[in-house]
CSV table of C-alpha atoms in Angstrom, one decimal:
chain,number,residue,atom,x,y,z
A,1,MET,CA,14.2,-21.8,-5.0
A,2,LYS,CA,14.0,-19.6,-1.9
A,3,LYS,CA,10.6,-18.1,-1.0
A,4,PHE,CA,10.3,-15.0,1.2
A,5,LEU,CA,7.7,-12.3,1.8
A,6,CYS,CA,8.3,-8.6,2.2
A,7,THR,CA,5.9,-5.8,2.1
A,8,ILE,CA,7.2,-2.6,0.6
A,9,GLY,CA,5.1,0.0,2.3
A,10,ILE,CA,3.4,2.9,0.7
A,11,LEU,CA,2.1,5.8,2.7
A,12,THR,CA,0.7,5.1,6.1
A,13,ALA,CA,-1.9,7.2,7.8
A,14,VAL,CA,0.1,10.4,8.1
A,15,GLY,CA,2.7,9.9,5.4
A,16,ALA,CA,5.3,7.6,7.1
A,17,PHE,CA,6.4,4.4,5.5
A,18,LEU,CA,5.7,0.8,6.4
A,19,THR,CA,8.5,-1.6,5.5
A,20,GLY,CA,7.0,-4.7,6.9
A,21,CYS,CA,10.2,-6.7,6.5
A,22,SER,CA,11.3,-8.9,9.4
A,23,MET,CA,14.9,-7.8,8.7
A,24,GLY,CA,14.1,-4.2,9.4
A,25,PRO,CA,14.5,-1.0,7.3
A,26,GLU,CA,17.9,-2.0,6.1
A,27,ALA,CA,16.2,-4.7,4.1
A,28,THR,CA,14.8,-2.1,1.7
A,29,LYS,CA,16.0,1.0,-0.1
A,30,THR,CA,14.4,3.7,-2.2
A,31,GLU,CA,15.6,5.7,-5.1
A,32,PRO,CA,13.8,8.9,-6.5
A,33,ILE,CA,12.6,8.8,-10.1
A,34,GLU,CA,14.1,11.9,-11.7
A,35,ASP,CA,12.6,11.3,-15.2
A,36,GLU,CA,9.6,13.7,-15.4
A,37,ALA,CA,8.0,11.7,-18.2
A,38,LYS,CA,8.1,8.6,-16.0
A,39,VAL,CA,6.7,10.5,-13.0
A,40,GLN,CA,3.8,11.7,-15.2
A,41,GLU,CA,3.2,8.2,-16.4
A,42,LEU,CA,2.9,6.9,-12.9
A,43,TYR,CA,0.8,9.9,-11.9
A,44,ASN,CA,-1.7,9.1,-14.7
A,45,VAL,CA,-1.9,5.5,-13.5
A,46,ALA,CA,-2.4,6.7,-9.9
A,47,LYS,CA,-5.1,9.1,-10.9
A,48,GLU,CA,-7.2,6.3,-12.3
A,49,ALA,CA,-6.4,4.0,-9.3
A,50,MET,CA,-7.7,6.6,-6.8
A,51,VAL,CA,-11.0,6.8,-8.6
A,52,THR,CA,-11.2,3.0,-9.0
A,53,TYR,CA,-10.4,2.1,-5.4
A,54,PHE,CA,-11.5,5.1,-3.4
A,55,ASP,CA,-13.8,7.1,-5.7
A,56,THR,CA,-11.5,10.0,-5.2
A,57,ASN,CA,-10.3,12.7,-7.6
A,58,ILE,CA,-6.8,13.8,-6.9
A,59,GLU,CA,-7.1,16.6,-9.5
A,60,ASP,CA,-9.2,18.7,-7.1
A,61,GLY,CA,-7.2,21.9,-7.2
A,62,VAL,CA,-5.2,21.3,-4.1
A,63,GLU,CA,-1.5,22.0,-4.5
A,64,ARG,CA,0.5,18.8,-3.6
A,65,ILE,CA,4.1,17.9,-4.0
A,66,VAL,CA,4.2,14.9,-6.3
A,67,GLU,CA,7.1,12.4,-6.1
A,68,GLY,CA,8.0,9.2,-7.8
A,69,SER,CA,10.3,6.5,-6.4
A,70,LYS,CA,11.7,3.1,-7.1
A,71,ASN,CA,11.6,0.7,-4.1
A,72,PHE,CA,13.9,-2.3,-3.7
A,73,VAL,CA,14.0,-5.3,-1.3
A,74,LEU,CA,17.2,-7.1,-0.2
A,75,VAL,CA,17.2,-10.6,-1.6
A,76,ASP,CA,20.7,-11.7,-0.8
A,77,LEU,CA,22.5,-10.3,2.3
A,78,PRO,CA,26.1,-11.4,1.6
A,79,SER,CA,26.2,-9.9,-1.9
A,80,GLN,CA,23.9,-7.0,-1.0
A,81,THR,CA,21.7,-7.9,-4.0
A,82,TYR,CA,18.4,-6.0,-4.2
A,83,LEU,CA,15.3,-6.7,-6.3
A,84,HIS,CA,13.3,-3.8,-7.8
A,85,ARG,CA,10.0,-4.6,-6.0
A,86,ASN,CA,7.8,-1.7,-7.1
A,87,ASN,CA,7.4,1.9,-8.2
A,88,MET,CA,5.5,4.4,-6.2
A,89,ILE,CA,3.9,7.8,-6.8
A,90,LYS,CA,2.8,9.9,-3.8
A,91,GLY,CA,1.3,13.4,-3.4
A,92,THR,CA,1.4,15.4,-0.2
A,93,ALA,CA,-0.3,18.8,0.3
A,94,GLU,CA,2.0,21.7,0.9
A,95,GLY,CA,-0.1,23.6,3.4
A,96,GLU,CA,-1.9,22.7,6.6
A,97,PRO,CA,-4.6,20.0,6.4
A,98,VAL,CA,-8.0,21.3,5.5
A,99,PRO,CA,-11.1,19.5,6.7
A,100,GLY,CA,-12.7,17.5,4.0
A,101,GLU,CA,-9.7,17.6,1.7
A,102,ILE,CA,-7.3,14.9,0.6
A,103,TYR,CA,-4.0,15.6,2.5
A,104,SER,CA,-1.9,12.9,0.8
A,105,TYR,CA,-2.2,9.8,-1.4
A,106,GLY,CA,0.1,7.1,-2.6
A,107,VAL,CA,-0.1,4.3,-5.2
A,108,SER,CA,2.3,1.4,-5.5
A,109,MET,CA,2.8,-0.4,-8.9
A,110,ASP,CA,4.6,-3.3,-10.4
A,111,PRO,CA,7.7,-1.9,-12.1
A,112,ASP,CA,7.2,-3.9,-15.3
A,113,THR,CA,3.5,-3.7,-15.9
A,114,ASN,CA,2.3,-0.8,-13.8
A,115,ALA,CA,-0.3,-3.1,-12.2
A,116,ILE,CA,-1.5,-1.7,-8.9
A,117,THR,CA,-0.1,-3.4,-5.8
A,118,GLY,CA,-1.3,-1.0,-3.2
A,119,ALA,CA,-2.9,2.4,-2.7
A,120,ILE,CA,-3.8,4.8,0.1
A,121,VAL,CA,-5.7,8.1,0.6
A,122,VAL,CA,-5.4,10.3,3.6
A,123,GLU,CA,-8.2,12.8,4.2
A,124,TYR,CA,-8.4,15.3,7.0
A,125,LEU,CA,-11.7,14.6,8.8
A,126,GLU,CA,-13.1,16.2,12.0
A,127,ALA,CA,-15.4,13.3,12.8
A,128,GLU,CA,-14.8,11.5,16.1
A,129,PRO,CA,-13.4,8.0,15.7
A,130,GLN,CA,-16.0,5.3,16.5
A,131,LYS,CA,-15.5,2.0,18.3
A,132,TYR,CA,-16.1,-0.6,15.7
A,133,GLU,CA,-16.1,-4.3,16.5
A,134,ILE,CA,-13.2,-6.1,14.8
A,135,GLU,CA,-15.7,-8.3,13.0
A,136,THR,CA,-17.3,-5.2,11.4
A,137,LEU,CA,-13.9,-3.9,10.2
A,138,GLN,CA,-13.0,-7.4,8.9
A,139,GLU,CA,-16.2,-7.5,7.0
A,140,SER,CA,-15.6,-4.0,5.5
A,141,ALA,CA,-12.1,-5.0,4.4
A,142,THR,CA,-13.3,-8.3,2.9
A,143,ASN,CA,-16.1,-6.6,1.0
A,144,PHE,CA,-13.6,-4.1,-0.4
A,145,LEU,CA,-11.2,-6.8,-1.6
A,146,ILE,CA,-14.1,-8.5,-3.4
A,147,ASP,CA,-15.8,-5.4,-4.8
A,148,LYS,CA,-12.5,-4.0,-6.2
A,149,ASN,CA,-11.5,-7.3,-7.7
A,150,ILE,CA,-8.3,-7.5,-5.7
A,151,ILE,CA,-9.0,-11.1,-4.9
A,152,GLU,CA,-10.9,-13.7,-6.9
A,153,ASP,CA,-11.9,-16.4,-4.4
A,154,VAL,CA,-13.0,-15.2,-0.9
A,155,SER,CA,-12.7,-18.8,0.4
A,156,LYS,CA,-8.9,-18.5,0.0
A,157,LEU,CA,-8.8,-15.3,2.2
A,158,VAL,CA,-7.8,-15.8,5.8
A,159,TYR,CA,-7.8,-13.0,8.4
A,160,SER,CA,-4.6,-13.1,10.5
A,161,GLY,CA,-5.0,-10.2,13.0
A,162,THR,CA,-4.4,-6.5,13.2
A,163,GLU,CA,-1.3,-4.7,11.9
A,164,LYS,CA,0.1,-2.4,14.7
A,165,ALA,CA,2.2,-0.4,12.3
A,166,MET,CA,-1.0,0.7,10.4
A,167,SER,CA,-3.2,1.2,13.5
A,168,ASN,CA,-3.8,4.2,15.8
A,169,GLU,CA,-6.7,6.1,17.2
A,170,VAL,CA,-8.0,6.9,13.7
A,171,TYR,CA,-7.2,3.8,11.7
A,172,THR,CA,-7.1,0.0,12.2
A,173,GLY,CA,-4.9,-2.1,9.9
A,174,LEU,CA,-6.0,-5.7,9.2
A,175,LYS,CA,-3.8,-8.5,7.9
A,176,PHE,CA,-4.9,-11.3,5.6
A,177,GLN,CA,-3.3,-14.2,3.9
A,178,TYR,CA,-4.5,-15.1,0.5
A,179,ASN,CA,-4.1,-18.5,-1.2
A,180,ASN,CA,-1.9,-19.7,1.7
A,181,GLU,CA,1.0,-17.5,0.7
A,182,ASP,CA,0.4,-13.9,-0.3
A,183,ASP,CA,-0.2,-11.2,2.2
A,184,ILE,CA,-2.7,-8.4,2.1
A,185,LEU,CA,-3.0,-5.4,4.4
A,186,VAL,CA,-6.2,-3.3,4.5
A,187,THR,CA,-6.6,-0.2,6.6
A,188,VAL,CA,-10.0,1.0,7.7
A,189,SER,CA,-10.8,4.6,8.9
A,190,LEU,CA,-12.5,4.6,12.3
A,191,GLN,CA,-13.9,8.0,11.4
A,192,ASN,CA,-16.1,6.9,8.6
A,193,GLY,CA,-15.7,3.1,8.4
A,194,GLN,CA,-14.3,3.2,4.9
A,195,VAL,CA,-11.2,1.4,3.6
A,196,ARG,CA,-8.5,4.0,3.0
A,197,HIS,CA,-5.5,1.7,2.2
A,198,PHE,CA,-4.7,-1.7,0.8
A,199,GLU,CA,-1.5,-3.4,-0.1
A,200,TYR,CA,-1.0,-6.8,-1.8
A,201,SER,CA,2.3,-8.5,-1.3
A,202,ALA,CA,3.0,-11.6,-3.3
A,203,LYS,CA,5.7,-13.9,-2.3
A,204,ILE,CA,8.7,-13.8,-4.6
A,205,GLU,CA,11.0,-16.6,-5.6
A,206,VAL,CA,14.7,-15.9,-6.0
A,207,GLU,CA,17.1,-18.2,-7.7
A,208,GLN,CA,19.8,-19.3,-5.2
A,209,PRO,CA,23.3,-20.3,-6.3
A,210,ALA,CA,24.0,-24.0,-6.2
A,211,GLU,CA,25.8,-25.1,-3.0
A,212,LYS,CA,29.4,-26.0,-3.4
């Protein structure tokens, strides 16, 4: 069995995507979900997830473009074999950002069970970013993971540094390893000190053909 880890990114701070794969963007691919019933199903899951993780109601009257997609990760380069890693639903406001409103959101789910594997909410805030100590941000992230039942045993959680792809003047991304193998990303807003994104990436095992 071959083990590898790849984070299929959902939305970042302003709607870009984080691939997180060491092989680069070519190691992932995305296909739109055209089935309206499936998009609605994912939206309903996302709506509950936004309340659960961020205490946020996305049915707030703001017009947003809602899109569903299937995300795949390359598991075998010679044969160009991809694994369906997750489904994602995202919503992006059509107009200019309005202070205090949700500009965009995204939720990533297991393609078989709809279990949440990541979520993000992007609000337009006018508050000045604060200079938080990294220990304070780490504590906020850890408390979030515990309070939201994303991890079961905090003793198995190890902080492994900041994530540059998820960090800027407004956000700081933090990397953790859980149970010595799974990766977790948590992003904290420097404007209000709240967690605005998390992403859990379990290692996957792929059957390899027997050597000749």
